[in-house]
């Protein structure tokens, strides 16, 4: 696919128009696999954000009054167009994000699935009636859209983390402003073009690219914005919570994770290795739900560790467009520095590399952002890798001997997004699933994410749920009407 087939959009979508930054400013988008510049994108700030908010507020009345069927039809058309353009969108994504093309195709379908789901679920925003305490009253519960909703989205899933918010927000009758990550604005802007083609009215979906703190500053101080949904780091989530406090803006936060992955002595080891690979290597280890701390029962440790290391060694690392590549580059130099620091800190404290453990030089034309899929034996609690999210293709392993100990170790984290475990014992399965302090539990499943289920965390992994029927509560207000019959 050549550059003109990709149809790179570099302007912002405000009120149905494609606009440049008022001062003509742009920023660069870089291909992380090659370090080459792909595009110059509008560097918008507070005034353009204000215009987008005004456009969304102006479009709200009409959009919120439409029927759910009407909104659903347009949203389904948008998802159909995403599937029609799956190949093109995947190319754009691999170019700006680096993930292998097959994963980018998969993410495009995953992204469309959130819109398909929301388009249907919007028809089921049921109200309630409550028996009143006097015979001349009736109590009705209405579920109504919130108003103007903003979403701040990350670079690791440049399409899916947008549609996961946009689909339900629009299906419930809200209007939206999306602020994509600076590293990956092109996928977001391509979605904007498809939304217009699908017939989404002007102002219902707006996209602003530029400096995150400037744009967020306007989003949180403008009283027209009634809700912000954010996916990103816990560190930034805490800053946004403070900003939201001034205007009591509703928030959903999907923040960092540090997922434990437990292999019990009765586990199907091949299935556990396959689940570990799927969870750990997705997007080169750059997902919030990635398995990050592997606890393996001492009776099966050697079998699991050697099979995992062999599977890791067999992976093809390279540029996402190259044939057969399974692991792409990390997003930037900071990401590489963090992975290197985690591995060297673990080694300096007594851990041992079983495979990988180094930066790869892939030669002419490739950036220095490729890290070998790595297995580290013997991590301990004082190591950085034990306490912080690595966000790279590194699997640190540790032995355990009792269920109680491993549950305590798994829960010993400020994070609570996803956890995984493998066992063939049904009673243990239920006991462990209940004991893990996480919002998502993969029980014999390394890939639990799906649009039907309520994705989200507990503790410092945030709050709010995305997906399933539960997400619709994030984008509606409840109102009760106490009706005196007179
Ligand atoms: C994430 O990394 O935040 C999302 C991953 C997923 O949807 O499974």
Short mmCIF file of N, CA and C in Angstrom, two decimals, residues 156-237:
data_model
loop_
_atom_site.label_atom_id
_atom_site.label_comp_id
_atom_site.label_asym_id
_atom_site.label_seq_id
_atom_site.Cartn_x
_atom_site.Cartn_y
_atom_site.Cartn_z
N UNK A 156 -1.20 3.00 22.67
CA UNK A 156 -0.96 1.55 22.50
C UNK A 156 -2.03 0.86 21.68
N UNK A 157 -3.28 1.37 21.76
CA UNK A 157 -4.35 0.86 20.89
C UNK A 157 -5.00 2.09 20.24
N UNK A 158 -4.40 2.56 19.14
CA UNK A 158 -4.79 3.87 18.61
C UNK A 158 -6.24 3.96 18.11
N UNK A 159 -6.86 2.82 17.79
CA UNK A 159 -8.26 2.85 17.36
C UNK A 159 -9.20 2.35 18.44
N UNK A 160 -8.85 1.20 19.01
CA UNK A 160 -9.80 0.52 19.90
C UNK A 160 -10.08 1.31 21.18
N UNK A 161 -9.07 2.04 21.68
CA UNK A 161 -9.31 2.79 22.91
C UNK A 161 -10.16 4.03 22.64
N UNK A 162 -10.25 4.41 21.35
CA UNK A 162 -11.17 5.50 21.00
C UNK A 162 -12.60 4.95 20.88
N UNK A 163 -12.76 3.89 20.09
CA UNK A 163 -14.13 3.41 19.83
C UNK A 163 -14.77 2.83 21.08
N UNK A 164 -13.94 2.31 21.99
CA UNK A 164 -14.47 1.77 23.25
C UNK A 164 -15.19 2.87 24.05
N UNK A 165 -14.77 4.13 23.84
CA UNK A 165 -15.41 5.25 24.53
C UNK A 165 -16.44 5.92 23.61
N UNK A 166 -16.00 6.14 22.36
CA UNK A 166 -16.85 6.87 21.42
C UNK A 166 -18.17 6.14 21.15
N UNK A 167 -18.08 4.83 20.92
CA UNK A 167 -19.28 4.05 20.55
C UNK A 167 -20.38 4.21 21.60
N UNK A 168 -20.12 3.84 22.87
CA UNK A 168 -21.19 3.98 23.85
C UNK A 168 -21.57 5.42 24.13
N UNK A 169 -20.58 6.33 24.12
CA UNK A 169 -20.91 7.74 24.39
C UNK A 169 -21.93 8.24 23.37
N UNK A 170 -21.67 7.96 22.09
CA UNK A 170 -22.59 8.44 21.05
C UNK A 170 -23.90 7.66 21.06
N UNK A 171 -23.83 6.37 21.30
CA UNK A 171 -25.05 5.56 21.31
C UNK A 171 -26.02 6.03 22.39
N UNK A 172 -25.47 6.54 23.50
CA UNK A 172 -26.33 7.04 24.59
C UNK A 172 -26.86 8.44 24.31
N UNK A 173 -26.37 9.08 23.24
CA UNK A 173 -26.90 10.41 22.89
C UNK A 173 -26.00 11.57 23.27
N UNK A 174 -24.78 11.27 23.72
CA UNK A 174 -23.83 12.35 24.02
C UNK A 174 -23.12 12.78 22.75
N UNK A 175 -22.46 13.93 22.79
CA UNK A 175 -21.55 14.31 21.71
C UNK A 175 -20.13 14.32 22.27
N UNK A 176 -19.14 14.20 21.36
CA UNK A 176 -17.80 13.85 21.83
C UNK A 176 -16.68 14.71 21.28
N UNK A 177 -15.65 14.81 22.10
CA UNK A 177 -14.36 15.36 21.64
C UNK A 177 -13.33 14.30 21.98
N UNK A 178 -12.55 13.90 20.98
CA UNK A 178 -11.50 12.91 21.22
C UNK A 178 -10.15 13.60 21.14
N UNK A 179 -9.33 13.33 22.14
CA UNK A 179 -7.94 13.82 22.12
C UNK A 179 -7.04 12.58 22.07
N UNK A 180 -6.56 12.22 20.88
CA UNK A 180 -5.70 11.03 20.79
C UNK A 180 -4.28 11.35 21.25
N UNK A 181 -3.52 10.31 21.53
CA UNK A 181 -2.12 10.48 21.95
C UNK A 181 -1.33 11.15 20.83
N UNK A 182 -0.34 11.95 21.22
CA UNK A 182 0.49 12.64 20.22
C UNK A 182 1.22 11.66 19.30
N UNK A 183 1.57 10.49 19.84
CA UNK A 183 2.33 9.52 19.02
C UNK A 183 1.48 8.90 17.90
N UNK A 184 0.14 8.83 18.13
CA UNK A 184 -0.70 8.07 17.18
C UNK A 184 -1.99 8.82 16.81
N UNK A 185 -1.86 10.00 16.22
CA UNK A 185 -3.09 10.73 15.88
C UNK A 185 -3.73 10.27 14.57
N UNK A 186 -2.96 9.56 13.72
CA UNK A 186 -3.45 9.30 12.35
C UNK A 186 -4.63 8.34 12.33
N UNK A 187 -4.58 7.33 13.19
CA UNK A 187 -5.71 6.38 13.24
C UNK A 187 -6.97 7.10 13.69
N UNK A 188 -6.81 8.00 14.66
CA UNK A 188 -7.97 8.74 15.17
C UNK A 188 -8.58 9.60 14.06
N UNK A 189 -7.71 10.30 13.32
CA UNK A 189 -8.21 11.20 12.27
C UNK A 189 -8.88 10.40 11.15
N UNK A 190 -8.36 9.21 10.89
CA UNK A 190 -8.99 8.34 9.87
C UNK A 190 -10.39 7.92 10.33
N UNK A 191 -10.55 7.69 11.63
CA UNK A 191 -11.89 7.36 12.14
C UNK A 191 -12.85 8.53 11.93
N UNK A 192 -12.31 9.73 12.10
CA UNK A 192 -13.14 10.92 11.89
C UNK A 192 -13.67 10.98 10.46
N UNK A 193 -12.82 10.65 9.50
CA UNK A 193 -13.26 10.67 8.09
C UNK A 193 -14.36 9.65 7.86
N UNK A 194 -14.20 8.48 8.46
CA UNK A 194 -15.22 7.43 8.26
C UNK A 194 -16.53 7.82 8.96
N UNK A 195 -16.42 8.51 10.08
CA UNK A 195 -17.63 8.94 10.79
C UNK A 195 -18.44 9.89 9.91
N UNK A 196 -17.73 10.78 9.22
CA UNK A 196 -18.42 11.72 8.33
C UNK A 196 -19.07 10.95 7.18
N UNK A 197 -18.30 10.03 6.61
CA UNK A 197 -18.84 9.23 5.50
C UNK A 197 -20.07 8.44 5.95
N UNK A 198 -20.06 8.00 7.20
CA UNK A 198 -21.20 7.22 7.71
C UNK A 198 -22.43 8.07 7.95
N UNK A 199 -22.25 9.39 7.97
CA UNK A 199 -23.40 10.27 8.14
C UNK A 199 -23.56 10.83 9.56
N UNK A 200 -22.51 10.75 10.34
CA UNK A 200 -22.57 11.34 11.69
C UNK A 200 -22.69 12.86 11.53
N UNK A 201 -23.69 13.48 12.13
CA UNK A 201 -23.87 14.92 11.92
C UNK A 201 -22.68 15.74 12.43
N UNK A 202 -22.48 16.90 11.81
CA UNK A 202 -21.37 17.78 12.19
C UNK A 202 -21.43 18.09 13.68
N UNK A 203 -20.28 18.04 14.33
CA UNK A 203 -20.19 18.42 15.74
C UNK A 203 -20.41 17.28 16.72
N UNK A 204 -20.94 16.17 16.24
CA UNK A 204 -21.20 15.05 17.16
C UNK A 204 -19.89 14.39 17.58
N UNK A 205 -18.93 14.35 16.66
CA UNK A 205 -17.62 13.73 16.93
C UNK A 205 -16.56 14.71 16.47
N UNK A 206 -15.76 15.20 17.40
CA UNK A 206 -14.70 16.16 17.09
C UNK A 206 -13.36 15.59 17.54
N UNK A 207 -12.31 15.95 16.81
CA UNK A 207 -10.99 15.41 17.16
C UNK A 207 -10.00 16.57 17.27
N UNK A 208 -9.29 16.59 18.39
CA UNK A 208 -8.29 17.64 18.61
C UNK A 208 -6.95 16.98 18.87
N UNK A 209 -5.92 17.39 18.12
CA UNK A 209 -4.57 16.84 18.36
C UNK A 209 -3.66 17.97 18.83
N UNK A 210 -2.71 17.62 19.67
CA UNK A 210 -1.77 18.63 20.16
C UNK A 210 -1.31 18.28 21.55
N UNK A 211 -0.80 19.28 22.24
CA UNK A 211 -0.21 19.06 23.57
C UNK A 211 -1.30 18.64 24.58
N UNK A 212 -1.05 17.51 25.23
CA UNK A 212 -2.07 16.93 26.11
C UNK A 212 -2.45 17.85 27.26
N UNK A 213 -1.43 18.45 27.91
CA UNK A 213 -1.80 19.21 29.11
C UNK A 213 -2.56 20.49 28.74
N UNK A 214 -2.23 21.10 27.60
CA UNK A 214 -2.97 22.30 27.18
C UNK A 214 -4.43 21.94 26.88
N UNK A 215 -4.60 20.85 26.12
CA UNK A 215 -5.96 20.47 25.72
C UNK A 215 -6.76 20.01 26.94
N UNK A 216 -6.13 19.21 27.79
CA UNK A 216 -6.83 18.75 29.00
C UNK A 216 -7.18 19.94 29.88
N UNK A 217 -6.28 20.93 29.93
CA UNK A 217 -6.54 22.13 30.74
C UNK A 217 -7.86 22.77 30.33
N UNK A 218 -8.09 22.88 29.02
CA UNK A 218 -9.34 23.49 28.55
C UNK A 218 -10.54 22.55 28.81
N UNK A 219 -10.34 21.27 28.59
CA UNK A 219 -11.45 20.32 28.78
C UNK A 219 -11.97 20.37 30.22
N UNK A 220 -11.03 20.50 31.17
CA UNK A 220 -11.45 20.43 32.58
C UNK A 220 -11.91 21.78 33.14
N UNK A 221 -11.66 22.87 32.39
CA UNK A 221 -12.11 24.16 32.94
C UNK A 221 -13.34 24.68 32.21
N UNK A 222 -13.71 24.04 31.13
CA UNK A 222 -14.86 24.48 30.35
C UNK A 222 -16.12 23.81 30.91
N UNK A 223 -17.04 24.63 31.38
CA UNK A 223 -18.19 24.04 32.09
C UNK A 223 -19.14 23.28 31.16
N UNK A 224 -18.94 23.39 29.84
CA UNK A 224 -19.79 22.61 28.92
C UNK A 224 -19.41 21.13 28.90
N UNK A 225 -18.17 20.82 29.35
CA UNK A 225 -17.73 19.41 29.33
C UNK A 225 -18.20 18.73 30.61
N UNK A 226 -19.02 17.70 30.44
CA UNK A 226 -19.66 17.09 31.62
C UNK A 226 -19.02 15.77 32.04
N UNK A 227 -18.15 15.24 31.17
CA UNK A 227 -17.56 13.95 31.52
C UNK A 227 -16.26 13.81 30.75
N UNK A 228 -15.24 13.25 31.40
CA UNK A 228 -13.99 12.93 30.71
C UNK A 228 -13.67 11.47 30.98
N UNK A 229 -13.36 10.76 29.92
CA UNK A 229 -12.93 9.37 30.06
C UNK A 229 -11.47 9.30 29.61
N UNK A 230 -10.64 8.69 30.44
CA UNK A 230 -9.20 8.68 30.15
C UNK A 230 -8.67 7.26 30.22
N UNK A 231 -7.84 6.89 29.26
CA UNK A 231 -7.05 5.66 29.37
C UNK A 231 -5.59 6.07 29.28
N UNK A 232 -4.81 5.64 30.26
CA UNK A 232 -3.39 6.00 30.27
C UNK A 232 -2.78 5.64 31.61
N UNK A 233 -1.70 6.32 31.95
CA UNK A 233 -0.96 5.93 33.16
C UNK A 233 -1.67 6.39 34.44
N UNK A 234 -1.36 5.70 35.52
CA UNK A 234 -1.91 6.08 36.83
C UNK A 234 -1.41 7.47 37.22
N UNK A 235 -0.16 7.73 36.89
CA UNK A 235 0.44 9.04 37.21
C UNK A 235 -0.40 10.19 36.61
N UNK A 236 -0.72 10.06 35.31
CA UNK A 236 -1.51 11.12 34.66
C UNK A 236 -2.94 11.09 35.19
N UNK A 237 -3.47 9.90 35.43
CA UNK A 237 -4.83 9.78 35.97
C UNK A 237 -5.00 10.56 37.26
#
